[in-house]
Short mmCIF file of C-alpha atoms in Angstrom, two decimals:
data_model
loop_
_atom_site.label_atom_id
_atom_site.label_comp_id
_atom_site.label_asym_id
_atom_site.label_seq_id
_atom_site.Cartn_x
_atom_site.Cartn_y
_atom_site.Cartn_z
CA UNK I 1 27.52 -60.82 37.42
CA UNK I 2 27.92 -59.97 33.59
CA UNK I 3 30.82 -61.31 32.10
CA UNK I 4 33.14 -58.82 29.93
CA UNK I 5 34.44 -60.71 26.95
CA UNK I 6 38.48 -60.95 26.60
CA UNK I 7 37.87 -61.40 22.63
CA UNK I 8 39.25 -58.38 21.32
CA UNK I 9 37.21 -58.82 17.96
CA UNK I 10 33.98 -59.29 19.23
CA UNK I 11 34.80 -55.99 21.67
CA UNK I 12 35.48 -54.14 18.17
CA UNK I 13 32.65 -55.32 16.78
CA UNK I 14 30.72 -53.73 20.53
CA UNK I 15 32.38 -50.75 20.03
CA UNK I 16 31.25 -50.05 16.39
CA UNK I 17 28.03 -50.94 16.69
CA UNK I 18 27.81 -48.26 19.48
CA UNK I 19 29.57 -45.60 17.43
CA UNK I 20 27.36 -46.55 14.73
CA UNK I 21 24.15 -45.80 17.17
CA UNK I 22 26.22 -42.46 18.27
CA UNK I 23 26.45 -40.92 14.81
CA UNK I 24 22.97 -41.92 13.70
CA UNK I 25 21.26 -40.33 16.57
CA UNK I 26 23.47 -37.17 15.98
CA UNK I 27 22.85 -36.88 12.37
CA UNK I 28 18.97 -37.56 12.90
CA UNK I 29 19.41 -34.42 15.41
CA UNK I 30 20.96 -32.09 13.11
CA UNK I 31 18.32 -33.07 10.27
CA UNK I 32 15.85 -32.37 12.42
CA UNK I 33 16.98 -28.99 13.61
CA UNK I 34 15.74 -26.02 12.40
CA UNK I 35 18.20 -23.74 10.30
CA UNK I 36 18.16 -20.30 10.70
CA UNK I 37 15.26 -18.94 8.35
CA UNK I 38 13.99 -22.70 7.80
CA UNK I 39 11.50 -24.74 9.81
CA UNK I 40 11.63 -28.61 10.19
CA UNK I 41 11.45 -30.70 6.98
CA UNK I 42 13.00 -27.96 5.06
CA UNK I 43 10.21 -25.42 5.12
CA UNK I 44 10.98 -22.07 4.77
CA UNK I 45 10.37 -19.89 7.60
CA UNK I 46 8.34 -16.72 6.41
CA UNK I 47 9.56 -13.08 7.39
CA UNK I 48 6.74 -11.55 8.89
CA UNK I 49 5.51 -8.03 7.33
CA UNK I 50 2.78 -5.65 8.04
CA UNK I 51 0.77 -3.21 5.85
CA UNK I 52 -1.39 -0.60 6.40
CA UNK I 53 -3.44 0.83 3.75
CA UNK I 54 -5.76 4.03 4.29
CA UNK I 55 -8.42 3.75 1.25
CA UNK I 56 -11.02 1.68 0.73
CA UNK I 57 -11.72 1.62 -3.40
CA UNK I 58 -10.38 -0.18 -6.31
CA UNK I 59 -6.86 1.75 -6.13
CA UNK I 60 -5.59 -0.68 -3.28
CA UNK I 61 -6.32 -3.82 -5.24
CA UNK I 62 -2.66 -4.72 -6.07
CA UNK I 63 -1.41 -4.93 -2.55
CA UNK I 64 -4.62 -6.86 -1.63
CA UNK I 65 -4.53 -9.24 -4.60
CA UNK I 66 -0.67 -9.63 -3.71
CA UNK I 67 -2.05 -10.36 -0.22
CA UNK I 68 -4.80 -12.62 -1.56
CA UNK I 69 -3.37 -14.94 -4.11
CA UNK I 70 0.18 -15.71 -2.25
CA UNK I 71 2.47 -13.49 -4.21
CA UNK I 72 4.19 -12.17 -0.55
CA UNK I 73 4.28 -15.90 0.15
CA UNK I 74 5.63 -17.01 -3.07
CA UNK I 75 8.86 -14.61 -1.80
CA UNK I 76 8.91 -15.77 1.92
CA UNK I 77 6.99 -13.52 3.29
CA UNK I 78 3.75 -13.48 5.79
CA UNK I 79 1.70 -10.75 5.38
CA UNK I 80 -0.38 -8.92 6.88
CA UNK I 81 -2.87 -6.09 6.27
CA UNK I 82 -3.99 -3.03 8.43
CA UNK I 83 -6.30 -0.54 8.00
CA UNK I 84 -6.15 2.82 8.72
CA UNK I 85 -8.34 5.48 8.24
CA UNK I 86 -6.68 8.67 6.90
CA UNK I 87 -3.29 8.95 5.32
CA UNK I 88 -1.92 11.18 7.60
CA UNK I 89 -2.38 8.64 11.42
CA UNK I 90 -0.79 5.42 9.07
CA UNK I 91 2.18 7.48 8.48
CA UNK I 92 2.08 7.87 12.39
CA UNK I 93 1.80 4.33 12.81
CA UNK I 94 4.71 3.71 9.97
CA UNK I 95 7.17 6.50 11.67
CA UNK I 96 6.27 4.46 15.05
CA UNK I 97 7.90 1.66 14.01
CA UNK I 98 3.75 -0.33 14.20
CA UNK I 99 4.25 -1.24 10.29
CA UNK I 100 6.70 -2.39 7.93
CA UNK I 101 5.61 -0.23 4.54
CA UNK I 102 2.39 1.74 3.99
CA UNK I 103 0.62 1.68 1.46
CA UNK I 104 -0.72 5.40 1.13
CA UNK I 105 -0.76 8.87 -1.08
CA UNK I 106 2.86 10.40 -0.86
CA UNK I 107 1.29 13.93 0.53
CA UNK I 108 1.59 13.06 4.12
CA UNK I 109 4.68 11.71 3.64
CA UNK I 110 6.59 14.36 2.06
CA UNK I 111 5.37 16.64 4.44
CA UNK I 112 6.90 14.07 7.22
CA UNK I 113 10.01 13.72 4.97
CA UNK I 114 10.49 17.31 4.44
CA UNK I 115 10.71 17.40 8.47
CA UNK I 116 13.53 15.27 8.94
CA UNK I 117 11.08 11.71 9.37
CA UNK I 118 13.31 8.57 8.02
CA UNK I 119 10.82 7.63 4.90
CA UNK I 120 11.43 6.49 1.47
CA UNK I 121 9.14 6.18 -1.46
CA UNK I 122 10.05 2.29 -3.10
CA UNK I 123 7.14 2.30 -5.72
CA UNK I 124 3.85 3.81 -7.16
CA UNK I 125 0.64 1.73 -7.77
CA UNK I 126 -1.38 4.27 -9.08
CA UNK I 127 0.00 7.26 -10.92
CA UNK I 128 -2.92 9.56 -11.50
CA UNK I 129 -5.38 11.29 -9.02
CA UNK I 130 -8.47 9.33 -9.49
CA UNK I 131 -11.02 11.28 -7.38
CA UNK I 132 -14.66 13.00 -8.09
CA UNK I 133 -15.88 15.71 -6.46
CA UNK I 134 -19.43 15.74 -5.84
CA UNK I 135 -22.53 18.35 -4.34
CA UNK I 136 -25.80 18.17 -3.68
CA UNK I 137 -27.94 18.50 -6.47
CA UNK I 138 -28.91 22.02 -6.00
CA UNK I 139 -25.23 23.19 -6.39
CA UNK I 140 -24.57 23.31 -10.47
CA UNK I 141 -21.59 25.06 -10.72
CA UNK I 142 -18.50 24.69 -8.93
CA UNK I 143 -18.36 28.37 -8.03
CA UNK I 144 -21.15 27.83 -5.66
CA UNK I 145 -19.22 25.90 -3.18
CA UNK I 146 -18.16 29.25 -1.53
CA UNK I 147 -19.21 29.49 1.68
CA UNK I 148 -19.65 25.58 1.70
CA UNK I 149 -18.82 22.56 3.66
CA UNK I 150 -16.60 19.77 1.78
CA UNK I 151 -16.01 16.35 3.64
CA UNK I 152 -12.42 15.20 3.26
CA UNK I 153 -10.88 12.21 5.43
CA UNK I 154 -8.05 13.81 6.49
CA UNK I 155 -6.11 17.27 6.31
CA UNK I 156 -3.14 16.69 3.95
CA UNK I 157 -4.28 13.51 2.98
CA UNK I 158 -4.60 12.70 -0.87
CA UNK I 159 -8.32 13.66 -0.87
CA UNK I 160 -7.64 17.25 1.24
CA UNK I 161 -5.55 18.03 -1.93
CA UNK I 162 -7.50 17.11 -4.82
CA UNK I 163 -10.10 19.12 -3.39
CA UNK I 164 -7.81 22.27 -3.01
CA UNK I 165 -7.22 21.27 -7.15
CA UNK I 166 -10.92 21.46 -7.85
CA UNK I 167 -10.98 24.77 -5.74
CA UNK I 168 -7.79 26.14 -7.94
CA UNK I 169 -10.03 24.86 -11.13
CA UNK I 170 -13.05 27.33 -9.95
CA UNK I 171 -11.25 30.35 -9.46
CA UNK I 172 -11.57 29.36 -5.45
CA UNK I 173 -9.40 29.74 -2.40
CA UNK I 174 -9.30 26.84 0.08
CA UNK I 175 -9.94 29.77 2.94
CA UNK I 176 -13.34 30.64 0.88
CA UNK I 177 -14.85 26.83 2.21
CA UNK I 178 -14.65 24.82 5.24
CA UNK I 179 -12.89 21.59 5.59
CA UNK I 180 -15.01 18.67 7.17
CA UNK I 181 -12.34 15.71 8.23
CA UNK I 182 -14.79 12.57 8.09
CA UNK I 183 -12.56 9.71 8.22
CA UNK I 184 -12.72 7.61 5.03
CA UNK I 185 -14.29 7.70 2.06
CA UNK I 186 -17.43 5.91 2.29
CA UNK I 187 -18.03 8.21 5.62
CA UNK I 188 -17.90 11.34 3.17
CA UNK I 189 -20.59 9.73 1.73
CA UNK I 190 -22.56 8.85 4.28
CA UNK I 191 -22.09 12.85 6.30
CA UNK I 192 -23.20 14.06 2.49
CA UNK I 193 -26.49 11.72 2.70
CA UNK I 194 -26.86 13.36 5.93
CA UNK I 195 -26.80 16.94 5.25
CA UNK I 196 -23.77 17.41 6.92
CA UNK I 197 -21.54 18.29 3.93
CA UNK I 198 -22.48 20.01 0.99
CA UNK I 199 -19.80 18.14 -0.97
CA UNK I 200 -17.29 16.04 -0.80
CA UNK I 201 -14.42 14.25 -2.82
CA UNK I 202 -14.90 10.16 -3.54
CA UNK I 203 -13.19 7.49 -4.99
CA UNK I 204 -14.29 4.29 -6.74
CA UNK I 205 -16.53 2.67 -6.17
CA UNK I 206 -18.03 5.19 -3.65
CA UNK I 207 -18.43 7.49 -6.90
CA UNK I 208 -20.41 5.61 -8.59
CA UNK I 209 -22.46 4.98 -5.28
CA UNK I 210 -23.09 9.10 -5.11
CA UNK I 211 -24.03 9.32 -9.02
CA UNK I 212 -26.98 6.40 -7.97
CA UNK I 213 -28.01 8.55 -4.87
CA UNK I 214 -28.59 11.67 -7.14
CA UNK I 215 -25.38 13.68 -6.03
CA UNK I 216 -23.83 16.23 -8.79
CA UNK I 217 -20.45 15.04 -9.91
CA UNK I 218 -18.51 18.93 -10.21
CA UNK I 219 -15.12 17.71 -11.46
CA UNK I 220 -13.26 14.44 -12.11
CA UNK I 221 -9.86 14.92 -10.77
CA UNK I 222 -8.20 13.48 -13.48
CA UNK I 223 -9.68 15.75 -16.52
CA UNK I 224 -7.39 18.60 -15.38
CA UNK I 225 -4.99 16.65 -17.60
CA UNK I 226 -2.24 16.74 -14.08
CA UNK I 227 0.79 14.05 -13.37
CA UNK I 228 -0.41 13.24 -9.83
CA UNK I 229 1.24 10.44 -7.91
CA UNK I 230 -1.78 9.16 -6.00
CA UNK I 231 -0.88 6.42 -4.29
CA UNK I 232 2.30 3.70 -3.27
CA UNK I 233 4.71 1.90 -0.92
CA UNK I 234 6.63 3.28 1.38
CA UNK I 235 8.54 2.48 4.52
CA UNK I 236 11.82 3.94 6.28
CA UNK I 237 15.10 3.94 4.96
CA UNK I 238 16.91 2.49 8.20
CA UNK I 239 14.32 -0.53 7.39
CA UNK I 240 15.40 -0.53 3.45
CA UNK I 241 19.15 -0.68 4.86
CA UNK I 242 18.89 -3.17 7.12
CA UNK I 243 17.20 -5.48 5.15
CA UNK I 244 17.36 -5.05 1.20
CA UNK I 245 16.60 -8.51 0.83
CA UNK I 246 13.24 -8.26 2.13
CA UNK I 247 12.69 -4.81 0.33
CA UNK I 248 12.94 -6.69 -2.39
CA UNK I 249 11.33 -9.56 -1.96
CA UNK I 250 8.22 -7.43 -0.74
CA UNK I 251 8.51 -5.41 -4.57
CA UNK I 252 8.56 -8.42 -6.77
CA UNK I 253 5.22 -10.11 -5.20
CA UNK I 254 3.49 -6.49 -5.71
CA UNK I 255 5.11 -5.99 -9.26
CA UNK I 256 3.66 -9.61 -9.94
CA UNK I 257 0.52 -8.84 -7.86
CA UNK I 258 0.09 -5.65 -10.39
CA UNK I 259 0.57 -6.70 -13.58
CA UNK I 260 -2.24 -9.34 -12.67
CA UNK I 261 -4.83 -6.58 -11.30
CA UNK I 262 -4.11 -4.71 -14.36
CA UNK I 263 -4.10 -7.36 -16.87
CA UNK I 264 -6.87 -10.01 -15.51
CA UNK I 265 -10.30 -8.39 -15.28
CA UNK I 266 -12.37 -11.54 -13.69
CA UNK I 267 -9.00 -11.73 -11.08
CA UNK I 268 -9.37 -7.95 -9.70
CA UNK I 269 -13.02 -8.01 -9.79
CA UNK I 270 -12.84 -11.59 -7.63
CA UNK I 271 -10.28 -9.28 -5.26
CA UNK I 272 -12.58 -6.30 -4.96
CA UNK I 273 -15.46 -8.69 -3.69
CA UNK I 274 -13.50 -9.67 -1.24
CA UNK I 275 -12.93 -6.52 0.46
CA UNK I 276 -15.46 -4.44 -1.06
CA UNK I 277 -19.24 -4.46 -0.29
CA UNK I 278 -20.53 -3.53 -3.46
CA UNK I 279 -22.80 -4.62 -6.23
CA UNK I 280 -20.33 -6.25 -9.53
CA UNK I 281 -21.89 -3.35 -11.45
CA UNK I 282 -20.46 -0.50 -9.28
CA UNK I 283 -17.39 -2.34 -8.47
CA UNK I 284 -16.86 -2.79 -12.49
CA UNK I 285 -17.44 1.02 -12.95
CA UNK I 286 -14.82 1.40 -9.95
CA UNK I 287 -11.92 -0.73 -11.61
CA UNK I 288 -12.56 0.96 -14.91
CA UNK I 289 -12.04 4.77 -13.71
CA UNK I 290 -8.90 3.28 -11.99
CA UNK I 291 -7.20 1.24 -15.32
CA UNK I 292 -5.79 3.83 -16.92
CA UNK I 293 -4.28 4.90 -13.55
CA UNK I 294 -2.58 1.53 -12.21
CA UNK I 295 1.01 1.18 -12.51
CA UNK I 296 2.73 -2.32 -13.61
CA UNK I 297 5.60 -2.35 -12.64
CA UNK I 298 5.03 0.06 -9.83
CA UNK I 299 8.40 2.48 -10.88
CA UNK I 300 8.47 5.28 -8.75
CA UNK I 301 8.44 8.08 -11.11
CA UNK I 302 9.33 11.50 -9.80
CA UNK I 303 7.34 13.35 -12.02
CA UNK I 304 4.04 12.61 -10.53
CA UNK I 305 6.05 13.25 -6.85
CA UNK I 306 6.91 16.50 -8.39
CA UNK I 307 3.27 17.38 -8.65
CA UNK I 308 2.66 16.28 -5.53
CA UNK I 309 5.17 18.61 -3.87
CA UNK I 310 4.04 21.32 -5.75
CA UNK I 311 0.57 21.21 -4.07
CA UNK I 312 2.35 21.33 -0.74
CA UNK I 313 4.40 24.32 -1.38
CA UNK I 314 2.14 26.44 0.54
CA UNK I 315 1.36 24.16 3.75
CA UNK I 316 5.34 22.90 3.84
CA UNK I 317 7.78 25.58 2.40
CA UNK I 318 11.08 23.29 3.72
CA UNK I 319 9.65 21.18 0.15
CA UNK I 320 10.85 24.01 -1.99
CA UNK I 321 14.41 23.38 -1.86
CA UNK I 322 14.85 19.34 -1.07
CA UNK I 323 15.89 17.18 -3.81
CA UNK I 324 13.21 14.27 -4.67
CA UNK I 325 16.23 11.60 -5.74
CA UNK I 326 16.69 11.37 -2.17
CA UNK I 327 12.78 10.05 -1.05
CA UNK I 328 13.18 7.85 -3.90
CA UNK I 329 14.74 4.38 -4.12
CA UNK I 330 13.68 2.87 -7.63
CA UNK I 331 16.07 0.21 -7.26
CA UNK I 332 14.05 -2.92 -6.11
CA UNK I 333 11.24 -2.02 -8.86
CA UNK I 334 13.85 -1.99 -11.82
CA UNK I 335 15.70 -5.01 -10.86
CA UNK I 336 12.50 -7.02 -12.16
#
């Protein structure tokens, strides 16, 4: 049998060693316990976000350098990108509640907006409409598209409008030529190689692709001289209010993201590699047409909005009367 000692010091002693072991083992638990937002060792957990983007072409290269180079990381965030072809289903997917912000033309989502759909507009990443329409060769003049099939990816995306701009240009009507919904911009391409179109509105670096192929370039978009918001982030407002901390966080990676791919040539041509097949000569002629047109910071202007709702006058009337202010939050773009 174990003898119990009487000694009333050397029972102290027992009983503070044993505390001691107590409160060790407790503090190494609550060291070792992950916070709330933290991981073990004091890592910070990162708030998962998803993009979708619905372009392929040098105008996206902010959000994927930001992707690319750890800018959402750098502000606690894990990113991840989608895409979607067409404007018009990503808004779909963004109303649904599938992605956090989109990164897309505002068209599609003014005409949501106008409808009572919870979006905001939080910044612009490229302010001007950089599109080309192109024809076969045998059509000279842009008159001759009457009667004619133009590819598109989308109605009411950003590349259904600038091509009811060209049509304004040449004295046309959209009724007096036929819509052809492709899906992306390298398929308008491709149905125009195949005799399916007759023309069809590109982007870099597809542009440059259909000047090598021998296809008439009728108007560049941005020679009408127009304040055209083309592209930018959005998401919904009962996301923004929920969590402005993440808003923001998410605009100061792409406002560092975009002064980069504006600023560094070699870093947004190493980007467009990545997710562009392309040759450095036609990805270079891409990321040229789009320089002027990149935005850093990404401020959400209205004026190029206003443009934008102008062109949609006729396919959403509820647009005429709405005040812009309220799709706009500038907020987390002029706070850096």
């Amino acid at each position: 049998m174990t003898k119990v000692s009487a000694d009333p010091t050397n029972r102290k002693t027992s009983l503070s060693a044993f505390m001691r072991k107590v409160y060790l083992a407790w503090a190494l638990t609550f060291l070792y316990q992950p916070a709330y937002g933290a991981t073990a060792l004091g890592q910070t957990r990162l708030t998962e976000m998803r993009t979708a983007y619905s372009a392929v072409s040098a105008g996206i290269g902010t959000l994927w350098l930001a992707h690319e180079d750890g800018f959402f990381k750098k502000h606690g965030l894990e990113s991840s990108l989608i895409y979607i072809r067409g404007g018009t289903t990503a808004v779909q997917a963004l109303l649904a509640g599938e992605i956090h912000f989109g990164h897309l033309s505002p068209a599609p989502l003014l005409t949501a907006w106008a409808q009572g759909a919870d979006f905001v507009w939080l910044g612009t990443t490229t302010h001007q409409m950089v599109f080309t329409l192109f024809a076969d060769p045998a059509t000279t003049r842009g008159s001759e598209l009457k009667g004619k099939r133009i590819g598109i990816t989308r109605l009411g995306s950003a590349s259904d409008l600038a091509v009811r701009m060209a049509l304004e240009h040449f004295g046309l009507h959209p009724k007096d030529i036929t819509f052809i919904s492709v899906g992306g911009i390298p398929e308008i391409l491709a149905a125009m190689r195949a005799g399916a179109i007759n023309a069809g509105i590109l982007s870099p670096p597809t542009s440059s692709a259909a000047r090598d192929l021998g296809f008439r370039p009728l108007l560049h978009i941005p020679d009408l001289g127009k304040q055209f918001t083309f592209s930018g982030i959005a998401t919904k407002r009962s996301f923004v209010q929920s969590q402005p901390e993440t808003i923001r966080a998410y605009m100061a990676a792409l406002s560092g993201s975009a002064k980069i791919y504006k600023e560094d040539h070699r870093a947004a041509l190493r980007i467009l590699r990545r997710y562009m097949r392309a040759d450095d000569r036609i990805l270079e002629s891409g990321y040229r047409e789009y320089d002027k047109a990149l935005s850093s910071p990404p401020y959400p202007g209205l004026e190029g909005l206003e443009a934008v709702r102008a062109s949609l006058l006729d396919s959403t009337p509820q647009l005429r009367n709405v005040d812009l202010r309220k799709f706009v939050d500038d907020r987390f773009v002029r706070s850096h």
